[in-house]
Short mmCIF file of C-alpha atoms in Angstrom, two decimals:
data_model
loop_
_atom_site.label_atom_id
_atom_site.label_comp_id
_atom_site.label_asym_id
_atom_site.label_seq_id
_atom_site.Cartn_x
_atom_site.Cartn_y
_atom_site.Cartn_z
CA MET A 1 -8.02 -25.32 -24.26
CA LYS A 2 -4.60 -24.23 -25.36
CA ALA A 3 -2.57 -21.42 -23.97
CA PHE A 4 -2.89 -18.20 -25.99
CA ARG A 5 -1.09 -14.84 -26.25
CA VAL A 6 -2.79 -11.27 -26.39
CA MET A 7 -0.77 -8.78 -28.47
CA LEU A 8 -1.58 -5.17 -27.98
CA ARG A 9 -0.15 -2.37 -30.15
CA MET A 10 -0.14 0.91 -28.49
CA GLU A 11 0.76 4.35 -29.81
CA ILE A 12 1.91 6.75 -27.20
CA HIS A 13 1.92 10.63 -27.07
CA PRO A 14 5.24 12.13 -27.79
CA ASN A 15 7.31 12.85 -24.57
CA LYS A 16 5.16 10.56 -22.53
CA ARG A 17 7.27 7.48 -22.97
CA GLN A 18 8.80 7.44 -19.45
CA GLU A 19 5.47 8.03 -17.80
CA PHE A 20 3.90 5.41 -19.89
CA GLU A 21 6.44 2.80 -19.05
CA ASN A 22 6.38 3.32 -15.41
CA THR A 23 2.53 3.24 -15.31
CA TRP A 24 2.59 -0.02 -17.40
CA ARG A 25 4.96 -1.65 -15.06
CA HIS A 26 2.64 -1.10 -12.15
CA VAL A 27 -0.54 -2.26 -14.11
CA ALA A 28 1.45 -5.35 -15.25
CA THR A 29 2.44 -6.16 -11.58
CA GLY A 30 -1.29 -6.22 -10.76
CA ILE A 31 -2.13 -8.49 -13.86
CA ALA A 32 0.71 -10.78 -12.70
CA ARG A 33 -1.22 -11.66 -9.66
CA GLU A 34 -4.07 -13.16 -11.80
CA PRO A 35 -3.77 -16.91 -11.39
CA ALA A 36 -4.23 -17.57 -15.13
CA ASN A 37 -1.65 -15.01 -16.16
CA ARG A 38 1.71 -16.59 -17.51
CA GLY A 39 3.65 -13.42 -18.01
CA GLN A 40 3.79 -10.02 -19.87
CA THR A 41 6.39 -8.30 -22.02
CA LEU A 42 6.56 -4.70 -23.03
CA VAL A 43 8.58 -3.91 -26.12
CA ARG A 44 9.27 -0.71 -28.03
CA SER A 45 9.64 -0.32 -31.69
CA VAL A 46 13.13 0.72 -32.91
CA GLU A 47 11.53 2.35 -35.99
CA ASP A 48 8.99 4.59 -33.99
CA GLU A 49 9.95 5.21 -30.48
CA ASN A 50 6.19 6.05 -29.73
CA VAL A 51 4.86 2.68 -30.74
CA TYR A 52 4.87 -0.05 -28.12
CA TYR A 53 3.92 -3.73 -28.14
CA VAL A 54 2.33 -5.58 -25.17
CA LEU A 55 2.63 -9.36 -25.16
CA THR A 56 0.51 -11.10 -22.51
CA ASP A 57 0.29 -14.79 -22.15
CA TRP A 58 -2.66 -16.57 -20.49
CA ALA A 59 -3.55 -20.10 -19.58
CA ASP A 60 -6.62 -20.21 -21.65
CA GLU A 61 -9.03 -17.85 -23.41
CA SER A 62 -11.78 -18.24 -20.82
CA SER A 63 -9.39 -16.78 -18.23
CA PHE A 64 -8.49 -13.85 -20.25
CA ARG A 65 -12.15 -13.15 -21.15
CA THR A 66 -13.13 -13.11 -17.57
CA PHE A 67 -10.24 -10.75 -16.79
CA GLU A 68 -11.30 -8.73 -19.62
CA LEU A 69 -14.68 -7.98 -18.16
CA SER A 70 -13.41 -7.30 -14.61
CA GLU A 71 -13.37 -4.05 -12.80
CA ALA A 72 -9.41 -4.45 -12.55
CA HIS A 73 -9.19 -4.56 -16.28
CA VAL A 74 -11.24 -1.28 -16.63
CA GLU A 75 -9.10 0.40 -14.06
CA ASN A 76 -5.97 -0.64 -16.00
CA ARG A 77 -7.38 0.89 -19.14
CA ARG A 78 -8.23 4.06 -17.41
CA ARG A 79 -4.77 4.47 -16.05
CA LEU A 80 -3.13 4.00 -19.37
CA GLN A 81 -5.63 5.76 -21.67
CA PRO A 82 -3.99 9.26 -20.91
CA PHE A 83 -0.78 8.08 -22.78
CA ARG A 84 -2.40 6.52 -25.69
CA THR A 85 -3.26 7.96 -29.15
CA GLY A 86 -4.23 4.68 -30.90
CA GLY A 87 -3.46 1.05 -31.30
CA GLU A 88 -5.26 -2.46 -31.67
CA MET A 89 -5.44 -5.65 -29.85
CA ILE A 90 -5.02 -9.08 -31.34
CA VAL A 91 -5.84 -12.38 -29.69
CA THR A 92 -3.79 -15.29 -30.81
CA GLU A 93 -3.59 -18.98 -29.90
CA THR A 94 -0.25 -20.78 -29.24
CA VAL A 95 0.36 -23.59 -31.72
CA TYR A 96 3.97 -24.62 -31.25
CA GLU A 97 6.62 -23.43 -28.88
CA VAL A 98 10.31 -24.40 -29.68
CA PRO A 99 12.63 -23.99 -26.64
CA PRO A 100 16.13 -22.54 -27.16
CA ALA A 101 19.05 -24.88 -27.13
CA PRO A 102 20.59 -25.34 -23.59
CA GLU A 103 23.56 -23.19 -23.01
CA ALA A 104 27.03 -24.75 -22.23
CA PRO A 105 28.14 -24.33 -18.65
CA ARG A 106 29.88 -21.19 -17.86
CA ASP A 107 32.79 -20.94 -15.46
CA ALA A 108 32.22 -17.21 -14.65
CA THR A 109 30.83 -16.59 -11.26
CA PRO A 110 27.31 -14.93 -11.62
CA ALA A 111 26.89 -11.31 -10.59
CA ASP A 112 25.67 -10.63 -7.04
CA PRO A 113 21.89 -10.03 -6.98
CA ALA A 114 20.89 -6.43 -6.28
CA PRO A 115 19.80 -5.63 -2.89
CA GLY A 116 16.06 -6.46 -2.29
CA ASP A 117 15.95 -8.99 -4.93
CA PRO A 118 14.70 -12.49 -4.07
CA GLY A 119 17.44 -14.45 -2.84
CA GLY A 120 19.72 -11.38 -2.56
CA GLU A 121 21.03 -9.28 0.37
CA PRO A 122 18.52 -9.51 3.32
CA LEU A 123 16.17 -6.49 3.91
CA ALA A 124 15.60 -5.08 7.34
CA PHE A 125 12.10 -4.66 8.55
CA ILE A 126 11.54 -2.61 11.83
CA GLY A 127 8.15 -2.43 13.42
CA LEU A 128 5.84 -5.55 13.18
CA GLY A 129 2.35 -4.28 14.24
CA ASN A 130 -0.78 -5.16 12.26
CA MET A 131 0.42 -3.44 9.19
CA GLY A 132 4.22 -3.93 9.43
CA GLY A 133 3.73 -7.61 10.32
CA GLY A 134 1.64 -8.16 7.17
CA MET A 135 3.99 -6.30 4.90
CA ALA A 136 6.99 -8.47 6.41
CA HIS A 137 5.13 -11.64 5.77
CA ARG A 138 4.41 -10.61 2.32
CA LEU A 139 8.04 -9.90 1.47
CA LEU A 140 8.98 -13.28 2.89
CA ASP A 141 6.32 -14.90 0.67
CA THR A 142 7.95 -13.29 -2.40
CA GLY A 143 11.31 -14.88 -1.52
CA ARG A 144 13.04 -11.94 0.18
CA ALA A 145 15.44 -12.62 3.17
CA LEU A 146 14.56 -10.42 6.15
CA THR A 147 16.09 -9.42 9.32
CA VAL A 148 13.38 -8.07 11.69
CA HIS A 149 12.80 -6.29 14.97
CA ASN A 150 9.88 -5.35 17.07
CA ARG A 151 9.72 -3.67 20.38
CA THR A 152 7.39 -6.32 21.63
CA ALA A 153 9.27 -9.57 21.00
CA ALA A 154 6.26 -11.78 20.76
CA LYS A 155 4.95 -10.04 17.55
CA ALA A 156 8.22 -11.20 15.87
CA ALA A 157 7.69 -14.85 16.51
CA PRO A 158 5.32 -15.58 13.44
CA LEU A 159 7.93 -13.82 11.42
CA ALA A 160 10.75 -16.16 12.82
CA GLU A 161 8.47 -19.22 12.11
CA ALA A 162 8.15 -17.93 8.48
CA GLY A 163 11.98 -17.78 8.05
CA ALA A 164 12.91 -14.08 9.15
CA THR A 165 15.97 -13.57 11.43
CA VAL A 166 14.80 -11.90 14.55
CA THR A 167 17.24 -9.38 16.29
CA ALA A 168 17.45 -7.96 19.64
CA SER A 169 17.61 -4.35 18.55
CA PRO A 170 16.78 -2.11 15.49
CA ALA A 171 20.55 -1.34 15.13
CA GLU A 172 21.37 -5.13 14.86
CA ALA A 173 18.54 -5.75 12.27
CA ALA A 174 19.76 -2.79 10.14
CA LYS A 175 23.55 -3.16 10.45
CA GLY A 176 25.17 -3.18 7.08
CA ARG A 177 21.90 -3.33 5.14
CA SER A 178 21.17 -1.27 1.84
CA VAL A 179 17.50 -1.38 2.35
CA VAL A 180 15.49 -0.98 5.52
CA LEU A 181 11.78 -0.64 6.01
CA LEU A 182 10.08 1.15 8.89
CA SER A 183 6.50 0.77 10.16
CA LEU A 184 6.32 2.69 13.43
CA ALA A 185 3.62 4.05 15.44
CA ASP A 186 4.53 7.95 15.49
CA GLU A 187 7.19 10.45 15.07
CA ALA A 188 8.78 9.84 18.47
CA ALA A 189 9.23 6.26 17.55
CA VAL A 190 10.70 7.06 14.25
CA GLU A 191 13.13 9.55 15.83
CA GLU A 192 14.18 7.01 18.42
CA VAL A 193 14.63 4.17 15.95
CA LEU A 194 15.79 5.87 12.85
CA PHE A 195 18.11 8.59 14.14
CA GLY A 196 18.81 6.93 17.46
CA GLN A 197 20.03 3.49 16.19
CA VAL A 198 19.50 2.73 12.60
CA ALA A 199 20.92 5.57 10.40
CA ASP A 200 24.58 5.24 11.83
CA VAL A 201 24.73 1.52 11.05
CA LEU A 202 23.28 1.32 7.54
CA ALA A 203 25.40 0.68 4.37
CA PRO A 204 26.69 3.85 2.56
CA GLY A 205 23.92 5.22 0.24
CA ALA A 206 21.24 2.92 1.74
CA VAL A 207 17.56 3.55 1.22
CA VAL A 208 15.10 3.89 4.01
CA ILE A 209 11.53 2.94 3.05
CA ASP A 210 9.30 4.63 5.76
CA THR A 211 5.66 3.55 5.76
CA SER A 212 5.15 5.29 9.12
CA THR A 213 2.38 7.90 9.15
CA VAL A 214 4.05 11.26 10.19
CA SER A 215 3.41 14.83 9.59
CA PRO A 216 4.35 16.29 6.09
CA GLY A 217 6.92 18.56 7.92
CA TYR A 218 8.61 15.83 9.70
CA ALA A 219 8.73 13.72 6.50
CA ARG A 220 10.60 16.60 4.75
CA GLU A 221 12.90 16.87 7.85
CA CYS A 222 13.69 13.27 7.78
CA ALA A 223 14.62 13.21 4.18
CA GLU A 224 16.95 16.24 4.52
CA ARG A 225 18.59 14.76 7.60
CA LEU A 226 19.24 11.34 6.03
CA ALA A 227 20.52 13.05 2.88
CA GLY A 228 23.07 14.85 5.06
CA ARG A 229 24.40 11.49 6.10
CA GLY A 230 24.59 10.17 2.57
CA LEU A 231 21.32 8.20 2.90
CA ARG A 232 18.01 8.21 0.92
CA ARG A 233 14.41 8.28 2.22
CA VAL A 234 11.60 6.99 0.27
CA GLU A 235 8.22 7.90 1.70
CA ALA A 236 5.85 5.08 1.18
CA CYS A 237 2.48 5.65 2.84
CA VAL A 238 0.23 2.68 2.63
CA VAL A 239 -3.52 2.40 2.59
CA GLY A 240 -5.43 -0.80 3.39
CA ASN A 241 -5.91 -3.16 6.15
CA PRO A 242 -3.75 -5.95 7.69
CA PHE A 243 -5.32 -8.60 5.41
CA GLN A 244 -4.42 -6.61 2.39
CA ALA A 245 -0.91 -6.05 3.65
CA ARG A 246 -0.47 -9.80 4.09
CA GLU A 247 -1.59 -10.41 0.47
CA GLY A 248 0.34 -7.58 -1.10
CA LYS A 249 -2.89 -5.74 -2.10
CA LEU A 250 -2.23 -2.36 -0.44
CA ARG A 251 -2.31 0.93 -2.21
CA VAL A 252 1.21 2.56 -1.86
CA TYR A 253 1.71 6.25 -2.25
CA THR A 254 5.25 7.46 -2.64
CA SER A 255 7.18 10.68 -2.59
CA GLY A 256 10.86 11.57 -2.79
CA ASP A 257 13.47 11.24 -5.51
CA GLU A 258 12.08 9.15 -8.46
CA GLU A 259 15.55 7.45 -8.89
CA ASP A 260 15.40 6.26 -5.26
CA ILE A 261 11.87 4.99 -5.75
CA ALA A 262 12.84 3.03 -8.85
CA ARG A 263 15.75 1.50 -6.96
CA VAL A 264 13.38 -0.23 -4.60
CA GLY A 265 10.51 -0.52 -7.04
CA ASP A 266 10.44 -4.43 -6.74
CA ILE A 267 9.86 -4.15 -3.11
CA LEU A 268 7.07 -1.65 -3.45
CA ASP A 269 5.30 -3.64 -6.18
CA ALA A 270 5.45 -6.64 -3.90
CA LEU A 271 3.65 -4.85 -1.23
CA GLY A 272 0.99 -3.06 -3.35
CA ALA A 273 -1.50 -3.75 -5.86
CA GLN A 274 -1.12 -0.16 -6.84
CA VAL A 275 1.95 2.05 -6.45
CA VAL A 276 1.44 5.89 -7.09
CA HIS A 277 4.24 8.58 -7.07
CA LEU A 278 3.03 11.89 -5.88
CA GLY A 279 6.06 14.15 -5.87
CA ALA A 280 8.50 15.76 -3.31
CA PRO A 281 8.85 14.60 0.16
CA GLY A 282 5.83 15.24 2.36
CA THR A 283 3.14 14.88 -0.45
CA ALA A 284 2.43 11.23 0.35
CA ALA A 285 2.28 11.98 4.10
CA THR A 286 -0.37 14.67 3.29
CA LEU A 287 -2.41 12.33 1.20
CA LYS A 288 -2.28 9.74 3.91
CA LEU A 289 -3.50 12.17 6.49
CA ILE A 290 -6.37 13.22 4.28
CA PHE A 291 -7.39 9.63 3.96
CA ASN A 292 -7.32 9.27 7.73
CA LEU A 293 -9.36 12.49 8.23
CA LEU A 294 -12.07 11.03 6.03
CA LEU A 295 -11.97 7.70 7.88
CA GLY A 296 -12.25 9.59 11.37
CA ALA A 297 -15.17 11.64 9.94
CA GLN A 298 -16.95 8.47 8.64
CA VAL A 299 -16.56 6.61 11.93
CA ALA A 300 -17.80 9.56 13.94
CA SER A 301 -20.83 10.25 11.75
CA LEU A 302 -21.86 6.66 11.77
CA ALA A 303 -21.48 6.50 15.53
CA GLU A 304 -23.73 9.52 16.03
CA ALA A 305 -26.22 8.33 13.48
CA VAL A 306 -26.59 4.95 15.10
CA ALA A 307 -26.82 6.53 18.68
CA TYR A 308 -29.66 8.65 17.31
CA GLY A 309 -31.45 5.68 15.69
CA VAL A 310 -31.03 3.57 18.89
CA ALA A 311 -32.43 6.33 21.14
CA ALA A 312 -35.35 6.64 18.58
CA GLY A 313 -36.22 2.87 19.03
CA LEU A 314 -34.47 1.13 16.01
CA ASP A 315 -32.86 -2.04 16.50
CA ARG A 316 -29.12 -1.54 16.56
CA ASP A 317 -28.08 -4.56 14.48
CA ARG A 318 -30.69 -4.02 11.78
CA LEU A 319 -29.81 -0.22 11.75
CA LEU A 320 -26.08 -0.98 11.23
CA THR A 321 -26.98 -3.54 8.52
CA SER A 322 -29.30 -1.20 6.71
CA VAL A 323 -26.62 1.52 6.45
CA ALA A 324 -24.04 -0.82 5.32
CA GLU A 325 -26.24 -2.24 2.45
CA SER A 326 -27.35 1.30 1.55
CA GLY A 327 -26.10 3.64 -1.23
CA PHE A 328 -24.81 5.97 1.49
CA SER A 329 -22.28 3.45 2.45
CA SER A 330 -18.49 2.86 1.20
CA VAL A 331 -16.07 0.14 1.72
CA VAL A 332 -14.75 1.68 4.78
CA LEU A 333 -18.08 2.41 6.22
CA ARG A 334 -19.37 -1.14 5.55
CA PHE A 335 -16.21 -2.56 7.25
CA ARG A 336 -16.63 -0.43 10.30
CA ALA A 337 -20.30 -1.01 10.62
CA GLU A 338 -19.68 -4.78 10.80
CA LEU A 339 -17.22 -4.17 13.54
CA MET A 340 -19.74 -2.03 15.37
CA ARG A 341 -22.50 -4.63 14.85
CA LYS A 342 -20.43 -7.49 16.23
CA GLY A 343 -18.66 -5.22 18.98
CA ALA A 344 -15.50 -6.66 17.64
CA TYR A 345 -12.90 -3.85 18.58
CA GLU A 346 -10.09 -6.13 19.44
CA PRO A 347 -7.50 -6.84 17.99
CA ALA A 348 -7.77 -3.38 16.47
CA PHE A 349 -7.48 -2.83 12.70
CA PHE A 350 -6.74 0.95 13.32
CA ARG A 351 -6.16 1.83 17.05
CA SER A 352 -8.01 4.79 18.48
CA THR A 353 -4.80 6.19 19.79
CA LEU A 354 -3.36 6.35 16.16
CA MET A 355 -6.70 7.80 14.92
CA GLU A 356 -6.38 10.65 17.23
CA LYS A 357 -2.53 11.10 16.55
CA ASP A 358 -3.39 11.28 12.82
CA LEU A 359 -6.15 13.66 13.06
CA ARG A 360 -3.88 15.81 15.36
CA LEU A 361 -1.15 15.83 12.77
CA ALA A 362 -3.50 16.74 9.96
CA LEU A 363 -5.11 19.64 11.90
CA GLY A 364 -1.64 21.01 12.75
CA ASP A 365 -0.50 20.90 9.08
CA ALA A 366 -3.69 22.38 7.80
CA ALA A 367 -3.38 25.17 10.37
CA VAL A 368 0.14 25.86 8.92
CA ALA A 369 -1.53 26.10 5.48
CA GLY A 370 -4.17 28.36 6.84
CA VAL A 371 -7.14 25.89 6.54
CA PRO A 372 -9.43 25.52 9.51
CA LEU A 373 -11.07 22.08 9.90
CA PRO A 374 -13.68 22.75 12.57
CA VAL A 375 -15.68 19.56 11.96
CA LEU A 376 -12.68 17.31 12.07
CA ASP A 377 -11.29 19.13 15.16
CA SER A 378 -14.46 18.01 16.92
CA VAL A 379 -13.94 14.53 15.73
CA ARG A 380 -10.40 14.60 17.20
CA GLU A 381 -11.81 15.69 20.47
CA ARG A 382 -14.10 12.62 20.53
CA PHE A 383 -11.02 10.32 20.06
CA VAL A 384 -9.27 12.12 22.81
CA ASP A 385 -12.17 11.19 25.09
CA VAL A 386 -12.03 7.45 23.95
CA ASN A 387 -8.38 7.32 24.75
CA ALA A 388 -8.77 8.96 28.03
CA ALA A 389 -11.35 6.39 28.84
CA GLY A 390 -8.85 3.62 28.36
CA ASP A 391 -9.96 2.37 24.96
CA GLY A 392 -6.99 3.75 22.92
CA ASP A 393 -5.88 0.27 21.98
CA LYS A 394 -9.23 -0.73 20.63
CA ASP A 395 -10.25 -0.20 17.06
CA ALA A 396 -11.47 3.33 16.30
CA SER A 397 -15.02 1.86 15.76
CA VAL A 398 -15.29 1.72 19.58
CA LEU A 399 -16.35 5.27 19.36
CA LEU A 400 -19.70 4.03 19.00
CA GLU A 401 -19.82 2.66 22.52
CA HIS A 402 -18.77 6.18 23.69
CA THR A 403 -21.73 7.78 21.70
CA VAL A 404 -24.81 5.64 22.35
CA ARG A 405 -26.73 6.43 25.56
CA GLY A 406 -24.83 5.07 28.54
CA GLY A 407 -22.05 3.80 26.20
CA ARG A 408 -19.26 5.98 27.77
CA ALA A 409 -19.94 4.29 31.25
CA GLU A 410 -20.05 0.90 29.88
CA ALA A 411 -16.86 1.23 27.84
CA ALA A 412 -14.89 2.76 30.63
CA SER A 413 -16.05 -0.22 32.89
#
């Protein structure tokens, strides 16, 4: 079958153009990952600024029809619908294509690529744990040059094999860079790396993309302190697992100045299947902590439910499988139930130490806002016990072994 083009005419609400264009760009980035997609173009009418045309090329009609029925397409329509007042879609088939005549050679030297562009100035990436390592690999896959550093040097070895330049210190990785990405464990690590080594050696006006999970208050403080040095901070809280990080399928929630976020938009798009801007510094950190509150609560409730079922005589594997397959489950719950069923707690997808840390940060911020969280405080205490028993580096799902009868003694042994 011949390649064909889908043309979509879209009428947009007045005063919604910029929001629509930003949303369309993120939607189009996701569509571009479809193997059969051959490119997309957004054009605006010069006669009516509220009328746009979207031109999308596909390898064949079958591929487009499959995508048209997918959940991803339904989600894309949902995201764009608030901006639309009308329009129509026309499916066409390519008959002839006439390429333009080749241009004569030019003597002028091409302009230097913008920082972060494939083939342009290297980015710095500091912190190569499960998520950071996956994101760094993803950036290499998209053609970006990286200088990287990790406290545990062995974790940088796979990046070196993939083409990254490994450095001996964070300062060496970041020296003279216009963009640096951080994926660090906690506020103490951010303080040590960012303000102890990195901030003083970055290029003037550089952007720090911080994917570390910190408290909203500390996020706001970091933005202010960096601004005082003439640097910019983009808060980029990521949601997903290491596999999604490696494939560029994370959900990325940003906060900070919109111009700063637009400046590194291509990098964020490479990391995430969805990039959502939330607002002022600290807002993305708040949402990330809320997500982790929900994760901690689900893991703890599943562990207690299974402990009860096992004590009542149910088969542990059958119980976990039944819960995962039920209508009471979720993507997160199914994933953790499978880890529990297999007892596969290492390597950790989300370490118990980080779970306790994030619960603690969220409880502290909620207390400042005057919101008590007694249920989640009890969940945090459970993870304090897990860490005290020596299982802090295991996945948070190990909580099950500390909950079932005799599990605490077995896990500690």
